[in-house]
XYZ file of C-alpha atoms in Angstrom:
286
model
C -36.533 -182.021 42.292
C -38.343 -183.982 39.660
C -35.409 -183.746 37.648
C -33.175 -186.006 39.998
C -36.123 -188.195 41.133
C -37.103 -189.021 37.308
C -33.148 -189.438 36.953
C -33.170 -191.877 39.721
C -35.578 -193.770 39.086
C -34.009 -194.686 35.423
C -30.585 -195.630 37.004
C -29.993 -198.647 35.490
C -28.272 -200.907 38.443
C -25.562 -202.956 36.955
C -26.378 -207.016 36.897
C -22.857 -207.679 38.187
C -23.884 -205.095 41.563
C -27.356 -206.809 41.260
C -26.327 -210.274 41.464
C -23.701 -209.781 43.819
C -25.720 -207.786 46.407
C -28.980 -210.658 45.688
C -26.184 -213.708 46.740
C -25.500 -211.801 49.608
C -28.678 -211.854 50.767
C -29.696 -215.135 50.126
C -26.913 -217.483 50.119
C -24.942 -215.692 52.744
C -23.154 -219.021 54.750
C -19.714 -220.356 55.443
C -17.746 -222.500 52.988
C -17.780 -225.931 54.369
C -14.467 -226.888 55.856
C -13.993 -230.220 55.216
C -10.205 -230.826 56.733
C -9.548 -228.742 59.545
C -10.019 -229.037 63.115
C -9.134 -225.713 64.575
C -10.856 -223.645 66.788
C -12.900 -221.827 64.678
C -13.649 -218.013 64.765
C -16.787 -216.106 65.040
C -19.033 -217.381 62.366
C -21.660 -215.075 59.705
C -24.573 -214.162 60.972
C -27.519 -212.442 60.531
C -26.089 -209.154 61.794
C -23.171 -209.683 59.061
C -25.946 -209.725 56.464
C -28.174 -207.096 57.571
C -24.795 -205.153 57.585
C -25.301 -205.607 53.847
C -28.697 -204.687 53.903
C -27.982 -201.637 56.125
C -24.765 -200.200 54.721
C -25.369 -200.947 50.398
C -28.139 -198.503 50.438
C -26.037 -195.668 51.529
C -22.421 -196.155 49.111
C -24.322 -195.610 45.642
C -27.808 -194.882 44.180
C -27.193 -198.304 41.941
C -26.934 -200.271 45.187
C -29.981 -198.549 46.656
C -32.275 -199.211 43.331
C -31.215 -203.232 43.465
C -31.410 -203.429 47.189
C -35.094 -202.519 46.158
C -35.905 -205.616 44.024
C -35.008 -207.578 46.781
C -37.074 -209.479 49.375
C -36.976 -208.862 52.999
C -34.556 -211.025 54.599
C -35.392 -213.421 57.540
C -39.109 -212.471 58.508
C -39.510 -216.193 60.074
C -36.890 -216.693 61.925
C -33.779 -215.418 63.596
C -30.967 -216.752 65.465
C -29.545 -214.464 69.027
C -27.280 -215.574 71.409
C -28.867 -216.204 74.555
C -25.582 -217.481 76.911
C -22.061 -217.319 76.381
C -19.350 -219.036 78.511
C -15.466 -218.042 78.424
C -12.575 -219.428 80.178
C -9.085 -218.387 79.443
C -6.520 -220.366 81.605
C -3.128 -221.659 81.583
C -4.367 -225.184 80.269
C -7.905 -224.666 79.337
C -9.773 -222.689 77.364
C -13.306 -221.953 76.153
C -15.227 -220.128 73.501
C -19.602 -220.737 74.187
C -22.294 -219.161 72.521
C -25.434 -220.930 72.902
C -27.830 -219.857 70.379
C -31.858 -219.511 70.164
C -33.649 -219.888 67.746
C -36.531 -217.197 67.426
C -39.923 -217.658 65.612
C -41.320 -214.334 64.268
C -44.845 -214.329 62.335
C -45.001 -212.575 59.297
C -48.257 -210.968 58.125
C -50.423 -213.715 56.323
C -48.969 -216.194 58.214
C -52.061 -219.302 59.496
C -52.376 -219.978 62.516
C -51.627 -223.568 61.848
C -48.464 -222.986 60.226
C -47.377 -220.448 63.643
C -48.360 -223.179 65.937
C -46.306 -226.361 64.156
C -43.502 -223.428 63.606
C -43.014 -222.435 67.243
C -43.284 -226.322 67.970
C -40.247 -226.807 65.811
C -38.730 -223.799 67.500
C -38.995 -225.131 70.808
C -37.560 -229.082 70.311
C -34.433 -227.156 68.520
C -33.705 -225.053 71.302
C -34.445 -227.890 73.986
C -32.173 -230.087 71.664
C -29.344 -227.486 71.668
C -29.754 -226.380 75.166
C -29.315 -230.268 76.234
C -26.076 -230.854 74.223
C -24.312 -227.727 75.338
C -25.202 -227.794 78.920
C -23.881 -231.360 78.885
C -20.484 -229.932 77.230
C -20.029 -227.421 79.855
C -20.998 -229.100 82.593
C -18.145 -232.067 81.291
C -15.854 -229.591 80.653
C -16.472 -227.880 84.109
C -15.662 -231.411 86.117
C -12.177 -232.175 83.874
C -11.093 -228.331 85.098
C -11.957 -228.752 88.615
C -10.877 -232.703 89.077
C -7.390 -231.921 87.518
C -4.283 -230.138 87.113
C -3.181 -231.286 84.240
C -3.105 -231.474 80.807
C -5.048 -229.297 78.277
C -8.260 -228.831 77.229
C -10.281 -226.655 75.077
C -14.300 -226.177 74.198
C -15.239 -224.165 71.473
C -19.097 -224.273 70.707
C -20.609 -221.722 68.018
C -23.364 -221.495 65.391
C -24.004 -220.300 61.734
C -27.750 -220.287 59.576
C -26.952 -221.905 56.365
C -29.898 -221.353 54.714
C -32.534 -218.676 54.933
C -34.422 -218.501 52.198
C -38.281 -218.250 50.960
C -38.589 -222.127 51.583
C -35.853 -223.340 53.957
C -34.188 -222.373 56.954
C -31.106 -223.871 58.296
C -28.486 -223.804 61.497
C -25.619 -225.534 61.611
C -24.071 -226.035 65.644
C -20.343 -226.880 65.767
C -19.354 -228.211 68.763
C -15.323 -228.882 68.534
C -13.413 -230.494 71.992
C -9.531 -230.781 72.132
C -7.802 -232.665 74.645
C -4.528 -233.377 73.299
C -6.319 -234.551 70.081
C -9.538 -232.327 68.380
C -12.639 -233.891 68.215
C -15.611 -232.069 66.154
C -19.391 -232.744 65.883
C -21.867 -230.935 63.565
C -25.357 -230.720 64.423
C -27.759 -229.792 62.226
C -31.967 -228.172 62.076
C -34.114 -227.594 59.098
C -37.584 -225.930 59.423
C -39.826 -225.684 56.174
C -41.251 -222.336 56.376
C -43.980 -223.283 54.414
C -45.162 -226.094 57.006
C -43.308 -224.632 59.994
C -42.222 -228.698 60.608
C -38.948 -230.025 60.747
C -38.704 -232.211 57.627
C -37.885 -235.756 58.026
C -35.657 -237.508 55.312
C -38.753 -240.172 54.979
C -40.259 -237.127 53.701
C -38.183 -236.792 50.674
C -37.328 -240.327 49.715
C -40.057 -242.358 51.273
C -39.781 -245.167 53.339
C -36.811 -246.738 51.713
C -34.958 -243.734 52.518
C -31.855 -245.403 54.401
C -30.782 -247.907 50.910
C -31.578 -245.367 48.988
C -29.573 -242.492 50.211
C -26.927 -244.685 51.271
C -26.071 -245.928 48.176
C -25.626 -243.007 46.937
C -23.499 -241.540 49.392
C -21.222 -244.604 48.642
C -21.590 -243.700 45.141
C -20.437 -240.275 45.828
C -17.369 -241.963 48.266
C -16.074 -243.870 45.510
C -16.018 -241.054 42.935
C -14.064 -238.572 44.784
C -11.619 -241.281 46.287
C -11.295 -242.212 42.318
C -10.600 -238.510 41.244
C -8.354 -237.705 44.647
C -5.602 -239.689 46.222
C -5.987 -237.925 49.336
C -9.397 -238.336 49.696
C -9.814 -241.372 51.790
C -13.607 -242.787 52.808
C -14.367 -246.015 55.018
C -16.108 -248.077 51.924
C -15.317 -251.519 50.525
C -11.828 -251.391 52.267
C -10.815 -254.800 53.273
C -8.478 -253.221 56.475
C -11.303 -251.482 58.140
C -13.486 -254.704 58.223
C -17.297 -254.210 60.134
C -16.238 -250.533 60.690
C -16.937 -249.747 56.781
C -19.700 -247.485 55.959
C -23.082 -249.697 55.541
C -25.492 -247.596 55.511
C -26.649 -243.950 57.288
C -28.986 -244.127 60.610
C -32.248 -243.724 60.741
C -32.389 -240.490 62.190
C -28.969 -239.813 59.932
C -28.097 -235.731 60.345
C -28.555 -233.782 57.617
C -29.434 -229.684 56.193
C -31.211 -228.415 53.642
C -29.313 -225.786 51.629
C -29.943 -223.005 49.808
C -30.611 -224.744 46.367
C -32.917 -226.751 47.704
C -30.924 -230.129 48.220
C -30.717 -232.170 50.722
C -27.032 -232.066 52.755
C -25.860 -235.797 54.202
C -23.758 -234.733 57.409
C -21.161 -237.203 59.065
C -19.060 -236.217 61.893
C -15.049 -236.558 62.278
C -13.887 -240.305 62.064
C -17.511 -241.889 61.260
C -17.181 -242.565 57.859
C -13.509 -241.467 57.060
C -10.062 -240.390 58.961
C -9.892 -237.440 61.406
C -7.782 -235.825 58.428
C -11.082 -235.623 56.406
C -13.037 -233.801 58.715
C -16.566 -233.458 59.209
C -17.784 -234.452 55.923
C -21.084 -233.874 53.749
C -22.783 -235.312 50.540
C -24.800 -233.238 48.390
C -27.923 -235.240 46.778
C -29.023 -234.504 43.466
C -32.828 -234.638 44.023
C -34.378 -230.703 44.834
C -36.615 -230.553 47.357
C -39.646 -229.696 46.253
């Protein structure tokens, strides 16, 4: 026996297993669609990655030595599904899952920290609850007022980023009625504060030029390195409807490296072809 447990504990777990198994963890989110509007399948979620957790440990003794350098994943918060709302008819359809957020305490955790965190908490799920309730209930009327024509609702969720710092969700509410329509909503909680971050926080109070400059900075670039990427900036056809500058209260993420994500949805800044569409600043959150 103290053969195979000295032999254990020497296994040397490969960095490629090591590294693969730590971005899982860590970084586990969607690629960011940028161009299509379809009705979009069950996102990841936390049960996908504590799938990884759960199931790693048990195909090799490598995996189960790495999986042991590792933190523990999402003590602060998680994300359950708290209603869900299907309709499957001749000329309307819809996919809901309303998601919670949930507010766990870790051990250590002030009381100060708990209080501004379950505050946070609350305003997200208030803010999500609102916007899909008005959905439904809009989507509900249109079914019952009329016979015809199509419509579909597809509402779902995905955390983004879940890390030591940061947490993220992401709600993607997409309507088609003869044409798709798709919104992104956004909510970022600093763990450390348990307050959602305002962009003011970051860039100070000249936050609006600043940023927007250089999301037109960013606009320009791409449309200079990509013919098919087409923005609303400086174009002498599109007139007072040409990017100026973001809101106020503009939406935006915070991902897993620590920068700050600028979120627009379909047809704000650029075509529908485009998609929702995001700009990564360079600054890291610190």
């Amino acid at each position: 026996m103290e053969k195979w447990k000295k032999e254990y504990e020497e296994i040397k777990v490969p960095e490629e297993l090591k590294d693969r198994i730590e971005f899982s963890v860590h970084r586990a989110q969607r690629e960011k669609r940028r161009r299509k509007r379809s009705i979009y399948k069950t996102f990841g979620s936390m049960a996908a990655v504590l799938a990884v957790v759960l199931i790693l440990p048990n195909t090799s003794r490598e995996a189960a030595a790495a999986m042991q350098q590792i933190p523990v994943l999402g003590n602060f918060f998680k994300v359950i599904t708290v209603r869900e709302y299907q309709v499957e008819e001749d000329h309307y359809t819809a996919d809901v899952q309303v998601p919670e957020v949930v507010s766990e305490t870790p051990e250590g955790s002030s009381e100060e920290v708990t209080q501004e965190a379950q505050q946070s908490v609350d305003a997200i799920n208030f803010d999500i609850q609102k916007a899909t309730d008005e959905l439904i209930q809009q989507f509900q009327e249109e079914m019952e007022s009329s016979e015809e024509g199509y419509r579909s609702l597809d509402i779902k969720s995905t955390v983004l980023t879940d890390n030591d710092r940061w947490f993220s969700l992401e709600l993607v509410m997409f309507e088609a009625s003869g044409s798709g329509y798709e919104r992104h909503r956004h909510y970022t909680i600093d763990k450390t504060t348990g307050k959602q971050p305002a962009l003011a926080d970051f860039y100070g109070d000249d936050y609006v030029s600043e940023i927007s400059e250089e999301v037109k900075t960013q606009m320009r670039a791409q449309m200079a390195a990509d013919e098919n990427i087409i923005y609303w900036v400086n174009d002498p056809d599109m007139g007072d409807e040409n990017f100026q500058q973001i809101a106020e209260n503009q939406d935006f993420y915070v991902n897993a490296d620590g920068h700050v994500v600028i979120c627009f949805n379909e047809y704000e800044v650029a075509p529908g072809y485009m998609g929702c569409v995001e700009f990564v600043l360079n600054d890291v959150t610190e």
